[in-house]
Short mmCIF file of C-alpha atoms in Angstrom, two decimals:
data_model
loop_
_atom_site.label_atom_id
_atom_site.label_comp_id
_atom_site.label_asym_id
_atom_site.label_seq_id
_atom_site.Cartn_x
_atom_site.Cartn_y
_atom_site.Cartn_z
CA MET A 1 48.83 38.65 -19.30
CA THR A 2 45.09 39.42 -19.32
CA HIS A 3 42.97 39.53 -22.47
CA THR A 4 39.79 41.41 -21.54
CA GLN A 5 37.02 41.37 -24.09
CA VAL A 6 35.08 44.59 -23.60
CA THR A 7 31.76 45.28 -25.34
CA LEU A 8 30.29 48.76 -25.47
CA LEU A 9 26.45 48.65 -25.63
CA GLN A 10 24.71 51.82 -26.76
CA ILE A 11 20.99 52.51 -27.20
CA ASP A 12 20.42 53.75 -30.75
CA ASN A 13 19.16 57.34 -31.12
CA TYR A 14 17.98 57.34 -27.52
CA GLY A 15 18.12 61.07 -26.80
CA PRO A 16 15.78 62.10 -29.68
CA TRP A 17 13.48 59.11 -28.92
CA THR A 18 12.97 60.34 -25.34
CA VAL A 19 11.38 63.60 -26.63
CA THR A 20 9.56 62.27 -29.74
CA PRO A 21 6.77 63.04 -30.46
CA SER A 22 6.83 64.90 -27.11
CA PRO A 23 8.96 64.56 -23.97
CA ARG A 24 8.30 61.22 -22.28
CA ARG A 25 7.68 60.88 -18.54
CA GLU A 26 10.87 60.46 -16.58
CA VAL A 27 9.38 57.62 -14.58
CA ASP A 28 8.78 55.70 -17.80
CA LEU A 29 12.35 56.31 -19.03
CA GLN A 30 13.78 55.19 -15.70
CA THR A 31 11.65 52.09 -15.82
CA LEU A 32 12.75 51.25 -19.34
CA GLN A 33 16.42 51.78 -18.47
CA SER A 34 16.29 49.60 -15.35
CA ARG A 35 14.41 46.81 -17.13
CA LEU A 36 16.81 46.92 -20.08
CA TYR A 37 19.79 46.69 -17.74
CA ALA A 38 18.21 43.76 -15.94
CA ASP A 39 17.50 41.92 -19.17
CA LEU A 40 21.01 42.51 -20.47
CA SER A 41 22.48 41.46 -17.16
CA GLN A 42 20.62 38.16 -17.53
CA LEU A 43 21.25 37.66 -21.24
CA ILE A 44 24.95 38.33 -20.94
CA GLY A 45 25.20 36.65 -17.51
CA ASN A 46 23.72 33.47 -18.90
CA ARG A 47 26.74 33.38 -21.16
CA GLU A 48 29.24 33.91 -18.33
CA GLY A 49 29.71 37.69 -18.92
CA TYR A 50 29.15 40.79 -16.75
CA VAL A 51 27.43 43.98 -17.81
CA PHE A 52 27.77 47.26 -15.89
CA PHE A 53 25.12 49.99 -16.22
CA SER A 54 27.49 52.92 -16.62
CA ARG A 55 24.99 55.72 -17.76
CA PHE A 56 22.24 53.27 -18.67
CA ASP A 57 21.95 54.59 -22.23
CA ASN A 58 25.52 53.32 -22.54
CA MET A 59 26.58 50.09 -20.82
CA ILE A 60 29.93 48.33 -20.62
CA ALA A 61 30.26 44.56 -20.54
CA VAL A 62 33.03 42.00 -20.12
CA THR A 63 32.16 39.34 -22.63
CA ASN A 64 35.01 36.85 -22.85
CA GLY A 65 33.49 33.65 -24.38
CA LEU A 66 30.70 35.48 -26.24
CA THR A 67 30.80 35.40 -30.02
CA MET A 68 29.40 37.91 -32.47
CA ALA A 69 26.57 35.43 -33.10
CA ASP A 70 25.77 35.55 -29.32
CA LEU A 71 25.71 39.33 -29.38
CA SER A 72 23.55 39.38 -32.47
CA LEU A 73 21.00 37.19 -30.76
CA ILE A 74 21.02 39.54 -27.78
CA GLN A 75 20.35 42.46 -30.12
CA GLU A 76 17.43 40.58 -31.63
CA SER A 77 16.00 39.77 -28.18
CA ILE A 78 16.14 43.45 -27.14
CA ARG A 79 14.58 44.56 -30.43
CA ASN A 80 11.68 42.19 -29.87
CA ARG A 81 11.06 43.36 -26.29
CA TYR A 82 11.70 47.12 -26.35
CA PRO A 83 10.85 50.19 -28.41
CA VAL A 84 14.56 50.89 -28.81
CA THR A 85 17.48 48.98 -30.32
CA LEU A 86 21.09 48.47 -29.33
CA SER A 87 24.39 48.83 -31.12
CA MET A 88 27.43 46.91 -29.88
CA SER A 89 31.16 47.12 -30.39
CA VAL A 90 33.77 44.57 -29.20
CA ALA A 91 37.50 44.83 -28.61
CA VAL A 92 40.12 42.81 -26.76
CA ASP A 93 43.25 44.07 -25.00
CA GLY A 94 45.42 43.46 -21.93
CA SER A 95 44.32 46.93 -20.83
CA PRO A 96 40.56 47.13 -20.23
CA ALA A 97 40.64 50.87 -20.80
CA GLU A 98 42.39 50.45 -24.15
CA ALA A 99 39.91 47.80 -25.18
CA LEU A 100 37.07 50.21 -24.40
CA GLU A 101 38.80 52.95 -26.38
CA VAL A 102 38.97 50.72 -29.45
CA ALA A 103 35.37 49.53 -29.04
CA THR A 104 34.22 53.15 -28.67
CA SER A 105 36.07 54.30 -31.82
CA GLN A 106 34.63 51.44 -33.82
CA LEU A 107 31.09 52.49 -32.86
CA GLN A 108 31.73 56.19 -33.35
CA ASP A 109 33.03 55.44 -36.88
CA GLU A 110 29.51 54.12 -37.68
CA GLY A 111 27.85 57.43 -36.82
CA SER A 112 26.60 59.47 -33.88
CA ALA A 113 24.73 57.95 -30.98
CA GLN A 114 21.84 60.27 -32.03
CA ASP A 115 21.96 59.33 -35.73
CA GLU A 116 18.58 57.86 -36.59
CA THR A 117 20.05 55.90 -39.49
CA ARG A 118 22.61 54.07 -37.30
CA THR A 119 20.74 51.00 -36.04
CA GLU A 120 21.99 47.77 -34.45
CA VAL A 121 25.61 48.18 -35.45
CA LEU A 122 27.70 45.14 -34.48
CA ARG A 123 31.45 45.51 -34.87
CA GLY A 124 34.67 44.12 -33.55
CA ASP A 125 36.79 41.02 -33.17
CA PRO A 126 36.16 38.79 -30.15
CA ILE A 127 38.99 36.70 -28.71
CA SER A 128 39.23 33.37 -30.48
CA GLU A 129 38.86 30.13 -28.65
CA VAL A 130 42.46 29.11 -29.39
CA GLU A 131 43.71 32.34 -27.80
CA ARG A 132 41.72 32.02 -24.60
CA THR A 133 43.39 31.13 -21.33
CA ALA A 134 42.44 30.67 -17.67
CA GLN A 135 44.08 34.05 -16.94
CA ASP A 136 42.26 36.31 -19.38
CA VAL A 137 39.98 38.24 -17.00
CA GLN A 138 41.08 39.81 -13.70
CA LEU A 139 38.35 41.33 -11.56
CA ALA A 140 38.71 43.07 -8.22
CA HIS A 141 35.77 43.24 -5.85
CA PHE A 142 36.06 46.17 -3.43
CA ASP A 143 33.86 47.01 -0.53
CA VAL A 144 33.87 49.54 2.24
CA ASP A 145 35.28 48.33 5.51
CA ASN A 146 32.55 48.12 8.19
CA ALA A 147 30.17 50.23 6.10
CA THR A 148 27.09 49.24 8.13
CA GLU A 149 28.67 50.21 11.48
CA LYS A 150 30.35 53.38 10.15
CA TYR A 151 27.67 54.70 7.89
CA THR A 152 24.39 52.79 7.53
CA ASP A 153 23.70 52.57 11.27
CA GLN A 154 24.98 56.04 12.00
CA LEU A 155 23.91 58.39 9.17
CA ASN A 156 20.78 59.00 7.18
CA GLU A 157 20.71 57.21 3.82
CA PHE A 158 21.57 60.27 1.69
CA ASP A 159 24.67 61.08 3.72
CA THR A 160 25.64 57.43 3.70
CA PHE A 161 25.30 57.49 -0.06
CA ILE A 162 27.54 60.54 -0.29
CA GLU A 163 30.27 58.82 1.71
CA ILE A 164 30.12 55.65 -0.36
CA GLU A 165 30.06 57.61 -3.64
CA GLN A 166 33.10 59.66 -2.61
CA GLY A 167 35.03 56.49 -2.06
CA TYR A 168 33.83 55.05 -5.38
CA ALA A 169 34.63 58.20 -7.32
CA GLU A 170 38.17 58.44 -5.95
CA LEU A 171 38.81 54.73 -6.56
CA MET A 172 37.38 54.88 -10.06
CA GLN A 173 39.59 57.78 -11.04
CA TYR A 174 42.70 56.39 -9.44
CA MET A 175 42.34 52.89 -10.94
CA ARG A 176 41.75 54.37 -14.37
CA ARG A 177 44.64 56.81 -14.12
CA ALA A 178 47.19 54.47 -12.55
CA HIS A 179 46.30 51.12 -14.06
CA ASP A 180 43.91 51.52 -17.03
CA ALA A 181 41.27 49.65 -14.99
CA LEU A 182 37.53 50.22 -15.32
CA SER A 183 35.70 50.40 -11.98
CA PHE A 184 31.91 50.23 -11.56
CA PHE A 185 29.57 50.77 -8.58
CA VAL A 186 27.40 47.69 -8.32
CA GLY A 187 25.18 48.59 -5.33
CA GLY A 188 25.41 48.77 -1.57
CA ASP A 189 29.05 49.57 -0.82
CA ASN A 190 30.48 47.40 -3.59
CA VAL A 191 32.67 48.29 -6.54
CA ILE A 192 33.92 45.84 -9.20
CA ALA A 193 37.02 46.80 -11.14
CA VAL A 194 37.97 45.24 -14.48
CA CYS A 195 41.75 45.17 -14.27
CA PRO A 196 44.85 44.41 -16.22
CA LYS A 197 47.39 42.11 -14.49
CA MET A 198 48.01 43.74 -11.10
CA ASP A 199 49.69 42.49 -7.93
CA ALA A 200 48.69 42.74 -4.23
CA GLU A 201 50.98 45.72 -3.63
CA GLU A 202 49.27 47.70 -6.35
CA TYR A 203 45.85 46.99 -4.90
CA ALA A 204 47.10 47.97 -1.43
CA ASP A 205 48.36 51.21 -2.90
CA ALA A 206 44.93 51.99 -4.43
CA ILE A 207 43.24 51.32 -1.09
CA SER A 208 45.72 53.60 0.73
CA HIS A 209 45.20 56.33 -1.87
CA VAL A 210 41.42 56.32 -1.38
CA GLU A 211 41.72 56.41 2.40
CA ASP A 212 44.22 59.29 2.30
CA ALA A 213 42.15 61.23 -0.23
CA VAL A 214 38.60 60.90 1.11
CA GLY A 215 38.86 58.91 4.34
CA VAL A 216 36.99 55.84 3.09
CA GLU A 217 38.55 52.49 4.05
CA LEU A 218 38.30 49.66 1.54
CA LYS A 219 39.16 46.01 1.24
CA VAL A 220 39.40 43.97 -1.94
CA GLY A 221 39.26 40.41 -3.20
CA VAL A 222 40.81 39.67 -6.57
CA GLY A 223 40.07 36.80 -8.90
CA ARG A 224 41.22 35.66 -12.36
CA ASP A 225 39.55 33.28 -14.81
CA ARG A 226 38.76 32.75 -18.50
CA THR A 227 35.33 34.38 -18.06
CA ALA A 228 34.04 37.42 -16.21
CA GLN A 229 31.75 35.32 -14.00
CA GLY A 230 34.54 32.89 -13.09
CA ALA A 231 36.81 35.79 -12.13
CA GLY A 232 34.02 37.50 -10.29
CA MET A 233 33.20 34.44 -8.15
CA ALA A 234 36.95 33.95 -7.36
CA ALA A 235 37.08 37.60 -6.34
CA LYS A 236 34.02 37.17 -4.08
CA HIS A 237 35.63 34.24 -2.31
CA ALA A 238 38.82 36.25 -1.85
CA LEU A 239 36.76 39.09 -0.35
CA GLU A 240 35.22 36.65 2.12
CA THR A 241 38.75 35.70 3.18
CA CYS A 242 39.41 39.46 3.82
CA ARG A 243 36.33 39.59 6.08
CA GLU A 244 37.26 36.47 7.97
CA ALA A 245 40.97 37.21 8.32
CA GLY A 246 40.72 40.99 8.78
CA THR A 247 43.01 41.62 5.79
CA ALA A 248 42.72 44.38 3.20
CA VAL A 249 43.84 42.52 0.05
CA GLU A 250 43.37 38.86 -0.87
CA MET A 251 44.19 37.31 -4.24
CA ASN A 252 42.45 34.14 -5.61
CA LEU A 253 44.32 33.58 -8.84
#
């Protein structure tokens, strides 16, 4: 049984801020978003978590091992560095999608994302130390089979991007629909999925579905650990086994 601690991070009142007192330059907004994601990736990563950029004004993190005090310190750090603040909501469930639903509802109960009076909300119940196990987080690291040979060295970058994104979109929807997993594009031809407990046959089925639907061939390494980073490294090693052995699915549990 997995126990994924999901944290929703949302910039407070971001939409109105981007046009107050007048519309801000898009290049400045893109710079702020990318720097904020980089800082959060480091702040949460230093505590063995993973953060995924989602839509940038909203980010989703796997934060097993982080306490509310840890998250409060991260909020303070962002407040001191940026002209915007962050609200956060935490929930734990065997289903990553259900944990995100609960975290989202908790934050929505505090007011709209564009409510100027809602600032630095911090809600939720992290998993306690006595409840934690070495099996709490299961991550799957997918990548496109021979992406360089098939796409990068054959097509222009935009058409390559289209091919990769089609595979990601199909995988993201299928994993959400079939398994309540949350899948995120992490650059290049890589996707990391935050999963409930799944077996090799279920991963093979997802890979077959994507190939049948959009013609993109994938392989996947799967890892499990008490933290997101531990599970992620186990998944990376399993993916290397795929590359060396020519297999589509490898589990490092």
